[in-house]
mmCIF file with all atom_site columns, C-alpha atoms in Angstrom:
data_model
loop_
_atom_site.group_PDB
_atom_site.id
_atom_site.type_symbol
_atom_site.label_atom_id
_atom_site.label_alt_id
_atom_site.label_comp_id
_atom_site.label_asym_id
_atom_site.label_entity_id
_atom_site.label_seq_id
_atom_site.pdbx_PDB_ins_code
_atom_site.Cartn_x
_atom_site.Cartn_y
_atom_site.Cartn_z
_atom_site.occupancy
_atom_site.B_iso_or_equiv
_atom_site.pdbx_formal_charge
_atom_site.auth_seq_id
_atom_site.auth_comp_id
_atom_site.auth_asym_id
_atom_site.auth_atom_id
_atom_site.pdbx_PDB_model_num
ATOM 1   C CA . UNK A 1 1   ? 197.708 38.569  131.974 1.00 71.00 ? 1   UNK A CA 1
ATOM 2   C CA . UNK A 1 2   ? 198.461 38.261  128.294 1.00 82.00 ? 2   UNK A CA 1
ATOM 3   C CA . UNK A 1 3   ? 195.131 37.071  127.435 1.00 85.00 ? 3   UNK A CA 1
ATOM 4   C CA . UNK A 1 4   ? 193.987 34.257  124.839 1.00 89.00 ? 4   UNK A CA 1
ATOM 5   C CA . UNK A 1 5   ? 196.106 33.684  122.415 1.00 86.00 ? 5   UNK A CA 1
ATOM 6   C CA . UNK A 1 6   ? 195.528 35.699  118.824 1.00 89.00 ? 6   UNK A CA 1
ATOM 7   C CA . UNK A 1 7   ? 193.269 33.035  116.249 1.00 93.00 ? 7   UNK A CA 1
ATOM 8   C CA . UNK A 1 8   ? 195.163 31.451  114.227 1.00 94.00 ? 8   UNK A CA 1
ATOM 9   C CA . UNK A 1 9   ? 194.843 33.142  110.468 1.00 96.00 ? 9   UNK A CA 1
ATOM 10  C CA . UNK A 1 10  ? 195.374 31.768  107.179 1.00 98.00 ? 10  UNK A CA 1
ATOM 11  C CA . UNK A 1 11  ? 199.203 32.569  106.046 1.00 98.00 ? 11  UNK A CA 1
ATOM 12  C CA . UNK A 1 12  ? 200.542 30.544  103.366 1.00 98.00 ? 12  UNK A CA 1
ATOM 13  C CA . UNK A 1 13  ? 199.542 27.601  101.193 1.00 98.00 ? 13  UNK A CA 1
ATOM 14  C CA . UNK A 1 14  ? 201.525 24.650  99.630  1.00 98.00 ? 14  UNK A CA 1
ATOM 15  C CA . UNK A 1 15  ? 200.348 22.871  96.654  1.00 98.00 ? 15  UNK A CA 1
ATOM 16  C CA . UNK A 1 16  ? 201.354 19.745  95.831  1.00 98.00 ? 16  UNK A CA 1
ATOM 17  C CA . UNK A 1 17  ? 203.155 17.921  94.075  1.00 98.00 ? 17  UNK A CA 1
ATOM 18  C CA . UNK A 1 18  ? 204.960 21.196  93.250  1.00 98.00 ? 18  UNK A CA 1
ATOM 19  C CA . UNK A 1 19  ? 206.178 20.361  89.616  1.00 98.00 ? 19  UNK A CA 1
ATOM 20  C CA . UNK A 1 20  ? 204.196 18.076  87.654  1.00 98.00 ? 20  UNK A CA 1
ATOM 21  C CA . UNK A 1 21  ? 204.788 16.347  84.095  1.00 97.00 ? 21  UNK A CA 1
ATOM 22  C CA . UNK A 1 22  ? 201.287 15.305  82.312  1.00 96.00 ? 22  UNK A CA 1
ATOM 23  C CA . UNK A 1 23  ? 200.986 13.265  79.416  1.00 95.00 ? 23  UNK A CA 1
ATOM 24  C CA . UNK A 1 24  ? 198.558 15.049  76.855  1.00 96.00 ? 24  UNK A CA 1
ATOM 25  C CA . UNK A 1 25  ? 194.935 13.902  77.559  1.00 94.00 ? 25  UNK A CA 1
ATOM 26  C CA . UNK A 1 26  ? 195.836 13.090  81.295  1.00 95.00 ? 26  UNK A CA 1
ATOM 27  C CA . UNK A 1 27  ? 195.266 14.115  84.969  1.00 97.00 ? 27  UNK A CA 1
ATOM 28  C CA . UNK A 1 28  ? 197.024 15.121  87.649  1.00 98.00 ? 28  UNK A CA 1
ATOM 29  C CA . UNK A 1 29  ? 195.358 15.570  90.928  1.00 98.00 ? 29  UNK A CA 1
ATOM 30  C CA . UNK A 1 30  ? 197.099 18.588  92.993  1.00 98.00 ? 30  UNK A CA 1
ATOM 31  C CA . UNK A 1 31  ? 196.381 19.280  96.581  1.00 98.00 ? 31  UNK A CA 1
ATOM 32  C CA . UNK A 1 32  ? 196.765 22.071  99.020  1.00 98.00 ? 32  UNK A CA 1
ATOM 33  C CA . UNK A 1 33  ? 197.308 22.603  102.570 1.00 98.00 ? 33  UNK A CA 1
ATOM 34  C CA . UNK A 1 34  ? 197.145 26.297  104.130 1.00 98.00 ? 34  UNK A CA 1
ATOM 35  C CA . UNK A 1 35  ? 199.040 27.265  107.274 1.00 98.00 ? 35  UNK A CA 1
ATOM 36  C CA . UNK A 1 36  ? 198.716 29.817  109.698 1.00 97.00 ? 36  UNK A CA 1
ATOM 37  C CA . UNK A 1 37  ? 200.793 33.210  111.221 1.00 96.00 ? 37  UNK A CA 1
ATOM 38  C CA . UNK A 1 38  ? 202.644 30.114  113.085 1.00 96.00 ? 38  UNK A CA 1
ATOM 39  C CA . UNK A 1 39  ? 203.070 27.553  109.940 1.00 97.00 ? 39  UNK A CA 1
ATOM 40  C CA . UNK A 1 40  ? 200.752 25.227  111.572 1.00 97.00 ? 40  UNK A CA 1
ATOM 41  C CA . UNK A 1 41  ? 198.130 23.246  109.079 1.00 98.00 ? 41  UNK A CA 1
ATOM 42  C CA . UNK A 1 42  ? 195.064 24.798  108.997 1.00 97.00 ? 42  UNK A CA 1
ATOM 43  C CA . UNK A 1 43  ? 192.018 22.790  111.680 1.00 96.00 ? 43  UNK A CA 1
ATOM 44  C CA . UNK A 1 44  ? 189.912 22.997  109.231 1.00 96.00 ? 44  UNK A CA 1
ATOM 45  C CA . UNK A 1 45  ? 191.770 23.316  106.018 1.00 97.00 ? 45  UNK A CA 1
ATOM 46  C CA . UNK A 1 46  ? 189.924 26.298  104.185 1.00 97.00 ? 46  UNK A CA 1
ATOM 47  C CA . UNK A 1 47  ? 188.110 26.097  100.731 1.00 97.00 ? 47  UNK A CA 1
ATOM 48  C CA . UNK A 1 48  ? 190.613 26.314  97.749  1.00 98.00 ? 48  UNK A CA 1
ATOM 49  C CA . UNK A 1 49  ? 189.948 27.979  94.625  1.00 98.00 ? 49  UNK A CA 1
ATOM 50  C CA . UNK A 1 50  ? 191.716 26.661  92.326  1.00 98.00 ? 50  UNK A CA 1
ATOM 51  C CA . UNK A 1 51  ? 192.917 27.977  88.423  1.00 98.00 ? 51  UNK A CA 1
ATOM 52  C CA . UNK A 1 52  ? 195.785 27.097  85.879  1.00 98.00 ? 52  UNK A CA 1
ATOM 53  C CA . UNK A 1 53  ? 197.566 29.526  83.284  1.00 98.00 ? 53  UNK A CA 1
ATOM 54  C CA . UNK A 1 54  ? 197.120 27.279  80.669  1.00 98.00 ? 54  UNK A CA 1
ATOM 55  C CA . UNK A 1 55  ? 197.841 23.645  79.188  1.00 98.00 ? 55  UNK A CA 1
ATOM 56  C CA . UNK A 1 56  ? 194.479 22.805  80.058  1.00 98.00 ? 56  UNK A CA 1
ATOM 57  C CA . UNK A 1 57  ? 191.775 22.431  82.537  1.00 98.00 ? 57  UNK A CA 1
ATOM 58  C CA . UNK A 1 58  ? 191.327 22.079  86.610  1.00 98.00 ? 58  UNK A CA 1
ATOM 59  C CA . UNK A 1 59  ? 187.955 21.181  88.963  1.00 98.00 ? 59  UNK A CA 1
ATOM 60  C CA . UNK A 1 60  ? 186.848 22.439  92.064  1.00 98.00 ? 60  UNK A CA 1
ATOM 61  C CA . UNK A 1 61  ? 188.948 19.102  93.565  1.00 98.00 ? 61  UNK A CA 1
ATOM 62  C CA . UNK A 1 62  ? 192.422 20.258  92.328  1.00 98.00 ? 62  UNK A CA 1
ATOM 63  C CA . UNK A 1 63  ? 192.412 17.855  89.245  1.00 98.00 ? 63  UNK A CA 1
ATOM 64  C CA . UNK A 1 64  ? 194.265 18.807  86.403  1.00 98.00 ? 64  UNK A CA 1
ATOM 65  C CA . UNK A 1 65  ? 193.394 17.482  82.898  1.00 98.00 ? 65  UNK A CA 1
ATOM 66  C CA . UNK A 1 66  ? 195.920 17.888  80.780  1.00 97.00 ? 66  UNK A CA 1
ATOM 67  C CA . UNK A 1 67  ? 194.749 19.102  76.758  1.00 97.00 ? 67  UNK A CA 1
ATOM 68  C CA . UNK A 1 68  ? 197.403 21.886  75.417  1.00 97.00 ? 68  UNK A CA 1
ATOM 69  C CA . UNK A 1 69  ? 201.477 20.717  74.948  1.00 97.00 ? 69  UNK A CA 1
ATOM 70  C CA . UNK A 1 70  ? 203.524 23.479  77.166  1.00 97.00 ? 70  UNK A CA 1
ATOM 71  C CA . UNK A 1 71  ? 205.606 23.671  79.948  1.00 96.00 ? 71  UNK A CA 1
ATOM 72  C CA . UNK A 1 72  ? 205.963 25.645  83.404  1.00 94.00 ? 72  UNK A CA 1
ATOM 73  C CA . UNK A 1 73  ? 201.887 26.351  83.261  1.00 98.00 ? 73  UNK A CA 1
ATOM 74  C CA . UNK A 1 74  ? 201.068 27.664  87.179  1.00 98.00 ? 74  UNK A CA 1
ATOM 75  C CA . UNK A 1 75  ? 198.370 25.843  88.874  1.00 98.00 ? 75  UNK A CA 1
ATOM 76  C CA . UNK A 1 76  ? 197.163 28.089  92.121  1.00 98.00 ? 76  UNK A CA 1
ATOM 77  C CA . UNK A 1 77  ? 195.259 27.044  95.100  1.00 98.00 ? 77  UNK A CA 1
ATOM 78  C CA . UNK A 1 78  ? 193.678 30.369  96.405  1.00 98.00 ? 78  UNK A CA 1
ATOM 79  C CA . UNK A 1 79  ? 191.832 31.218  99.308  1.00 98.00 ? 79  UNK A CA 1
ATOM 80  C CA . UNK A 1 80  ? 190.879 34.535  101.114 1.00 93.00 ? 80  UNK A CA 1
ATOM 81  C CA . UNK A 1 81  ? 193.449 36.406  99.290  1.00 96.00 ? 81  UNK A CA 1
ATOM 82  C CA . UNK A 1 82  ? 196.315 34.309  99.893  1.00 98.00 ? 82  UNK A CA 1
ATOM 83  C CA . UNK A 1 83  ? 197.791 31.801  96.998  1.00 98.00 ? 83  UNK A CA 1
ATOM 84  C CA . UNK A 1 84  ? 200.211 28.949  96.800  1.00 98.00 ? 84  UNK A CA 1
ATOM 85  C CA . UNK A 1 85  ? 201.874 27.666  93.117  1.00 98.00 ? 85  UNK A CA 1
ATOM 86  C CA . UNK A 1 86  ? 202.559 24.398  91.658  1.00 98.00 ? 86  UNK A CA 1
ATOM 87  C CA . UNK A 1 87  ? 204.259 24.196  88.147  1.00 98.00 ? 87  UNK A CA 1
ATOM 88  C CA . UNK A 1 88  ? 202.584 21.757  85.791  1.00 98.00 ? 88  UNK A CA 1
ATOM 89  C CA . UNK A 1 89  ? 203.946 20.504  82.351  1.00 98.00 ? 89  UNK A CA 1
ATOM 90  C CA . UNK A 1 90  ? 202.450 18.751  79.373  1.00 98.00 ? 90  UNK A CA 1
ATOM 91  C CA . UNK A 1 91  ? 203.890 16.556  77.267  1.00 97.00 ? 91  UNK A CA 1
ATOM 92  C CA . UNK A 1 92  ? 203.389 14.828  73.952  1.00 98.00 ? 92  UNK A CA 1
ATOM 93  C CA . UNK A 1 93  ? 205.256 13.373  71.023  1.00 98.00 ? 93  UNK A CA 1
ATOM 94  C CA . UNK A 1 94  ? 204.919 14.022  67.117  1.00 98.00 ? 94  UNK A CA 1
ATOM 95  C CA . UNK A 1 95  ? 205.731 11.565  64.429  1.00 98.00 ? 95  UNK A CA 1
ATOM 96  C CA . UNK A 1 96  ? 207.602 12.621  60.870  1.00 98.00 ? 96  UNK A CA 1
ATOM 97  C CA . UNK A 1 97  ? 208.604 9.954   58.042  1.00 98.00 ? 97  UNK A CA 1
ATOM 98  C CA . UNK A 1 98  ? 211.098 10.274  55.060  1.00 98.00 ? 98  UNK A CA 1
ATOM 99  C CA . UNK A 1 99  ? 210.291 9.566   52.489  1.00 98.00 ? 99  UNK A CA 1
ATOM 100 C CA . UNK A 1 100 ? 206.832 9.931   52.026  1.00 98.00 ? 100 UNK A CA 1
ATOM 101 C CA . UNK A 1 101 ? 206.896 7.616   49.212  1.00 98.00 ? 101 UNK A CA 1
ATOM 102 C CA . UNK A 1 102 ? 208.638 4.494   47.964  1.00 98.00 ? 102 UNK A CA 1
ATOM 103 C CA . UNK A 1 103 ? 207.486 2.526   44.657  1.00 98.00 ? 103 UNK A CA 1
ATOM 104 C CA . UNK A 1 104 ? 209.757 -0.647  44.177  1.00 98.00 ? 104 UNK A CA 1
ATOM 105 C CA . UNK A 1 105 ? 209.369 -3.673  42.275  1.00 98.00 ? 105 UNK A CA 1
ATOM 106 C CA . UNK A 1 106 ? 207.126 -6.791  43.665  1.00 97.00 ? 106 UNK A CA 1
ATOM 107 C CA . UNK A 1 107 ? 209.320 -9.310  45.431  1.00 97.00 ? 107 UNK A CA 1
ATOM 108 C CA . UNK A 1 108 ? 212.126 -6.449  46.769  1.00 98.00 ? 108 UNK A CA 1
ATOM 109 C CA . UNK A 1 109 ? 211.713 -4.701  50.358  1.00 98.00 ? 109 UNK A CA 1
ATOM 110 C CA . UNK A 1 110 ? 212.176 -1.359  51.035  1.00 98.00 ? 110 UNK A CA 1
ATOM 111 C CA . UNK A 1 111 ? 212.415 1.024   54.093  1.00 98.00 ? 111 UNK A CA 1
ATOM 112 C CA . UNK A 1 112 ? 210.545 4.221   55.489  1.00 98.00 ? 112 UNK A CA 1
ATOM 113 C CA . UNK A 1 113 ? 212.482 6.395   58.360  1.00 98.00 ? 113 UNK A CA 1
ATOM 114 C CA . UNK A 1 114 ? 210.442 7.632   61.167  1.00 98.00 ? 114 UNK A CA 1
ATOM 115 C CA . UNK A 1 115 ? 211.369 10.257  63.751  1.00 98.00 ? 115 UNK A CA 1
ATOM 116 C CA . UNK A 1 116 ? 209.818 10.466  67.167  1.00 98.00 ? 116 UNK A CA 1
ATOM 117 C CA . UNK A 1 117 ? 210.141 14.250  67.986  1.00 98.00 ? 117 UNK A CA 1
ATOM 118 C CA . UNK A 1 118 ? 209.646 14.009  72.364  1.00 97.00 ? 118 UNK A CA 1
ATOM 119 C CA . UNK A 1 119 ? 207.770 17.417  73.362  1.00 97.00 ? 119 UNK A CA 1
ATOM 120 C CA . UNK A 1 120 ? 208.505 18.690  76.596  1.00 96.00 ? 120 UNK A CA 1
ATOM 121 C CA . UNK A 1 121 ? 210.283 15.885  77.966  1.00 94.00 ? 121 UNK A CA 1
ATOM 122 C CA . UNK A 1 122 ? 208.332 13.344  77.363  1.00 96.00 ? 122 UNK A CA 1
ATOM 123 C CA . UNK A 1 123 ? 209.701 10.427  78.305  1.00 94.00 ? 123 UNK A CA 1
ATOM 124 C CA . UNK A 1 124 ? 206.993 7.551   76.948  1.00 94.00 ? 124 UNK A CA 1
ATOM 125 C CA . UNK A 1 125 ? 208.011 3.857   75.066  1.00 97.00 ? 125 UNK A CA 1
ATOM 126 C CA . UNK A 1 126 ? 206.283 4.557   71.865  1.00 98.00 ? 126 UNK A CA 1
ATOM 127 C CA . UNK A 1 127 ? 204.693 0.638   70.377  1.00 98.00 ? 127 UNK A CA 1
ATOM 128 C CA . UNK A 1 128 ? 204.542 1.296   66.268  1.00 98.00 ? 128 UNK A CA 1
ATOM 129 C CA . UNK A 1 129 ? 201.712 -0.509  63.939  1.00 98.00 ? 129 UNK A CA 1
ATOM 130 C CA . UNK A 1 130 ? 201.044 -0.335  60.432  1.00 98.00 ? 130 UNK A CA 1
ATOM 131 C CA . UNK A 1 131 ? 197.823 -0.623  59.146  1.00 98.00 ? 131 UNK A CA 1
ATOM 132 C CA . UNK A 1 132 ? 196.708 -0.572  55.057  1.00 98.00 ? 132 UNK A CA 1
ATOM 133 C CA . UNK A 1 133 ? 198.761 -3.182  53.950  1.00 98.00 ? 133 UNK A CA 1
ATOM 134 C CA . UNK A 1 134 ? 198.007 -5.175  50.813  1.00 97.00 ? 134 UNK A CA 1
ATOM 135 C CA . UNK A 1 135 ? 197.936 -8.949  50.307  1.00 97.00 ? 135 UNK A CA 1
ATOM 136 C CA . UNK A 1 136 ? 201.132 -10.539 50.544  1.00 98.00 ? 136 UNK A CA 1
ATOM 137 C CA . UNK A 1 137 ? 202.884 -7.765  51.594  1.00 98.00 ? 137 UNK A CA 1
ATOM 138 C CA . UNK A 1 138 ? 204.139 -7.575  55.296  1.00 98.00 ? 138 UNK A CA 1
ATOM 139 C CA . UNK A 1 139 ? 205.935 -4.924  57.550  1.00 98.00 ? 139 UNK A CA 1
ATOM 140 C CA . UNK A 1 140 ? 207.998 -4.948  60.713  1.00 98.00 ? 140 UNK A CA 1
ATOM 141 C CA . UNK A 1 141 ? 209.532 -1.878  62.484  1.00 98.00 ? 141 UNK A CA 1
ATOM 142 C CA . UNK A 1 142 ? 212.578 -2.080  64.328  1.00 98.00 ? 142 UNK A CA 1
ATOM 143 C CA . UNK A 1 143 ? 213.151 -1.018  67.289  1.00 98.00 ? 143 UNK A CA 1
ATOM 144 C CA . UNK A 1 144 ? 209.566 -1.762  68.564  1.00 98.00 ? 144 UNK A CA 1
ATOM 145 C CA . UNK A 1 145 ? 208.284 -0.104  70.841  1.00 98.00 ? 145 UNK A CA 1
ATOM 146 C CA . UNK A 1 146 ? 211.018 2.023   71.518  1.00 98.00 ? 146 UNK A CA 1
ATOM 147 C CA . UNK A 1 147 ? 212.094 4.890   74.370  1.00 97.00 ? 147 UNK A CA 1
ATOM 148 C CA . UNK A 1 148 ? 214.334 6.364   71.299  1.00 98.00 ? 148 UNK A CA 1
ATOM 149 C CA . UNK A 1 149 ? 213.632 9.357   68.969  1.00 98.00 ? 149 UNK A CA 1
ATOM 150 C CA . UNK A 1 150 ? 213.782 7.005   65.626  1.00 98.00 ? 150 UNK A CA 1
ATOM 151 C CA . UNK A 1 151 ? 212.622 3.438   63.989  1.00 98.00 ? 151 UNK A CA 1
ATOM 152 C CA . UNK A 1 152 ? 212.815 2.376   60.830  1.00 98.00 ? 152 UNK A CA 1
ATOM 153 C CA . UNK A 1 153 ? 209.321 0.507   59.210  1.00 98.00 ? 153 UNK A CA 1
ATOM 154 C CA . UNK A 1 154 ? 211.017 -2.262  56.780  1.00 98.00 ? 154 UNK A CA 1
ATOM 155 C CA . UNK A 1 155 ? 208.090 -3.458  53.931  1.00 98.00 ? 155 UNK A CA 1
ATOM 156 C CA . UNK A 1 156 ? 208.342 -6.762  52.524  1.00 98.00 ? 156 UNK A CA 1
ATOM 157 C CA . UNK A 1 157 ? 206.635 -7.904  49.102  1.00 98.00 ? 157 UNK A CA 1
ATOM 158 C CA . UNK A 1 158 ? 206.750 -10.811 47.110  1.00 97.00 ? 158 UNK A CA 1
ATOM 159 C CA . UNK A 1 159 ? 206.240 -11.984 43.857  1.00 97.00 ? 159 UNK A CA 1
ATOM 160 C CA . UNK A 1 160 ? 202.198 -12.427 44.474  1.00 97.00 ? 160 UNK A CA 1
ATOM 161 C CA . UNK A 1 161 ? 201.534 -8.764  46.045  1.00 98.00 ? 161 UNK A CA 1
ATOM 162 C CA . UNK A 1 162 ? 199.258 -6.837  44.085  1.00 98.00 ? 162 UNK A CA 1
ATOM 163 C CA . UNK A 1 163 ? 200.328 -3.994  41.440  1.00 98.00 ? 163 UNK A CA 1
ATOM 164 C CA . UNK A 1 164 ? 198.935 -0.628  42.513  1.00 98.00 ? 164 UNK A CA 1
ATOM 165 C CA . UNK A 1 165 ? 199.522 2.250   44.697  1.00 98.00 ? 165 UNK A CA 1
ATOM 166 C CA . UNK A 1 166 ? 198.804 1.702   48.168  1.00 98.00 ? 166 UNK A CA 1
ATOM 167 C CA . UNK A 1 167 ? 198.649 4.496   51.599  1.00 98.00 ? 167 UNK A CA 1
ATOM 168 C CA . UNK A 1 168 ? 199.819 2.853   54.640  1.00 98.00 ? 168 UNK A CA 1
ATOM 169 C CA . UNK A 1 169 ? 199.323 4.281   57.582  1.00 98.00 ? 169 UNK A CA 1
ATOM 170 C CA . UNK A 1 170 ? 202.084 3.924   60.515  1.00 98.00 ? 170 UNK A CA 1
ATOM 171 C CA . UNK A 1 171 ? 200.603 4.612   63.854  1.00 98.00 ? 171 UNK A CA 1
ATOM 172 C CA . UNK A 1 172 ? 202.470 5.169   67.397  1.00 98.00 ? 172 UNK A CA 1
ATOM 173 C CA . UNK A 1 173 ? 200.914 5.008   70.967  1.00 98.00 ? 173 UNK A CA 1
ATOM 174 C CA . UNK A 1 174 ? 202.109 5.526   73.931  1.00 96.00 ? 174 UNK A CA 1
ATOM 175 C CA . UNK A 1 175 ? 199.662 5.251   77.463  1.00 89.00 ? 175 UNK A CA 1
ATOM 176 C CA . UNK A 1 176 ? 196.956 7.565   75.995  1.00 89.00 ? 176 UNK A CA 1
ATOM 177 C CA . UNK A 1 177 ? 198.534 8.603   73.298  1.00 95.00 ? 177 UNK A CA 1
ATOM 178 C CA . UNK A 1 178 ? 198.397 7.966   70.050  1.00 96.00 ? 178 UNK A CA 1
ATOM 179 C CA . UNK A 1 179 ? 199.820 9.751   66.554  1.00 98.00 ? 179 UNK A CA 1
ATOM 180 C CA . UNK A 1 180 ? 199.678 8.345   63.105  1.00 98.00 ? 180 UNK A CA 1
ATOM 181 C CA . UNK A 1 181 ? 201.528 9.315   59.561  1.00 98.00 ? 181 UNK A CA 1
ATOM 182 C CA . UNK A 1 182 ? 200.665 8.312   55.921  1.00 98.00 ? 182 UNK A CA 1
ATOM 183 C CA . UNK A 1 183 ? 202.817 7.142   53.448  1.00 98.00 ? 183 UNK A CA 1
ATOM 184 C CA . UNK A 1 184 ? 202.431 5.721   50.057  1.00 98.00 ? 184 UNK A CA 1
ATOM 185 C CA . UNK A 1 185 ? 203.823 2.743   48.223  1.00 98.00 ? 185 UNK A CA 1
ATOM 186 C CA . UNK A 1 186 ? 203.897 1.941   44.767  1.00 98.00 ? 186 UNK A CA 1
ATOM 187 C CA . UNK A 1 187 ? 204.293 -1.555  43.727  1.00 98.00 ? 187 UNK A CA 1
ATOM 188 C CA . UNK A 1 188 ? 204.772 -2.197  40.047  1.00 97.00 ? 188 UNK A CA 1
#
């Protein structure tokens, strides 16, 4: 006879999704499945332990939050000495402006340049405000929001704005995030 068959014994484990792309300040839940000598799931799954190389955090569940820009971090599921992988990137975008400053007239418009530098792939529609404005002076940012890597804030004024120096502040957002850059205008 060739006797009872040999248990079965943990092998190999998947983790899934294997590549993941994480907005900064997200989550990601991963999960894993082990298999045994004959790549049969595991009845019952074993306990994972589970640890990431970096761009931020992960639970006892397998849920990844996001908190450090980077790509190709490893996320592992272990358990009794065997590991699976999953690759895990985190995204972001930065904001720059030029110039930094304007000063023009009352009743003339002028124009600040922004560039949307996309970290890691990030993919996001960015939606652009500006906030600080003085009386009787208006702004409008084309395009808005945008998937691009550039918009262009136009400032109107008119004849009744104030005189003074003035620090606007142009803000982007995208899902949860959001990045902001100062600039100053002088209207004389």
């Amino acid at each position: 006879s060739t006797g009872p068959p040999p248990p079965p014994v943990l092998t190999s484990i998947t983790v899934s999704p294997a590549t993941a792309s994480v907005q900064n300040g997200g989550t990601q839940q991963f999960s894993a499945t082990g298999y045994d000598q004959n790549n049969v799931a595991m009845n019952p799954q074993p306990t994972f332990s589970w640890s990431v190389s970096g761009g931020g955090s992960i639970n006892s569940a397998g849920l990844f939050t996001a908190t450090t820009v980077g790509s190709n971090f490893t996320v592992t599921a272990a358990s009794g000495g065997v590991n699976g992988t999953a690759k895990v990137t985190v995204t972001d975008f930065s904001l720059s402006v030029s110039p930094t400053s304007r000063s023009i007239k009352r009743n003339q418009t002028t124009t600040y340049g922004v560039t949307i530098t996309r970290l890691n792939g990030f993919a996001g529609s960015v939606l652009f405000t500006v906030s600080g404005l003085p009386n009787n002076v208006t702004a409008s940012v084309t395009p808005n929001p945008t998937t691009g890597t550039s918009v262009t804030v136009k400032i109107s004024t008119s004849r009744s704005s104030p005189i003074g120096t003035f620090t606007l502040q142009i803000s982007g957002t995208s899902g949860g995030l959001a990045h902001a850059i100062n600039v100053s205008l002088r209207l004389r």
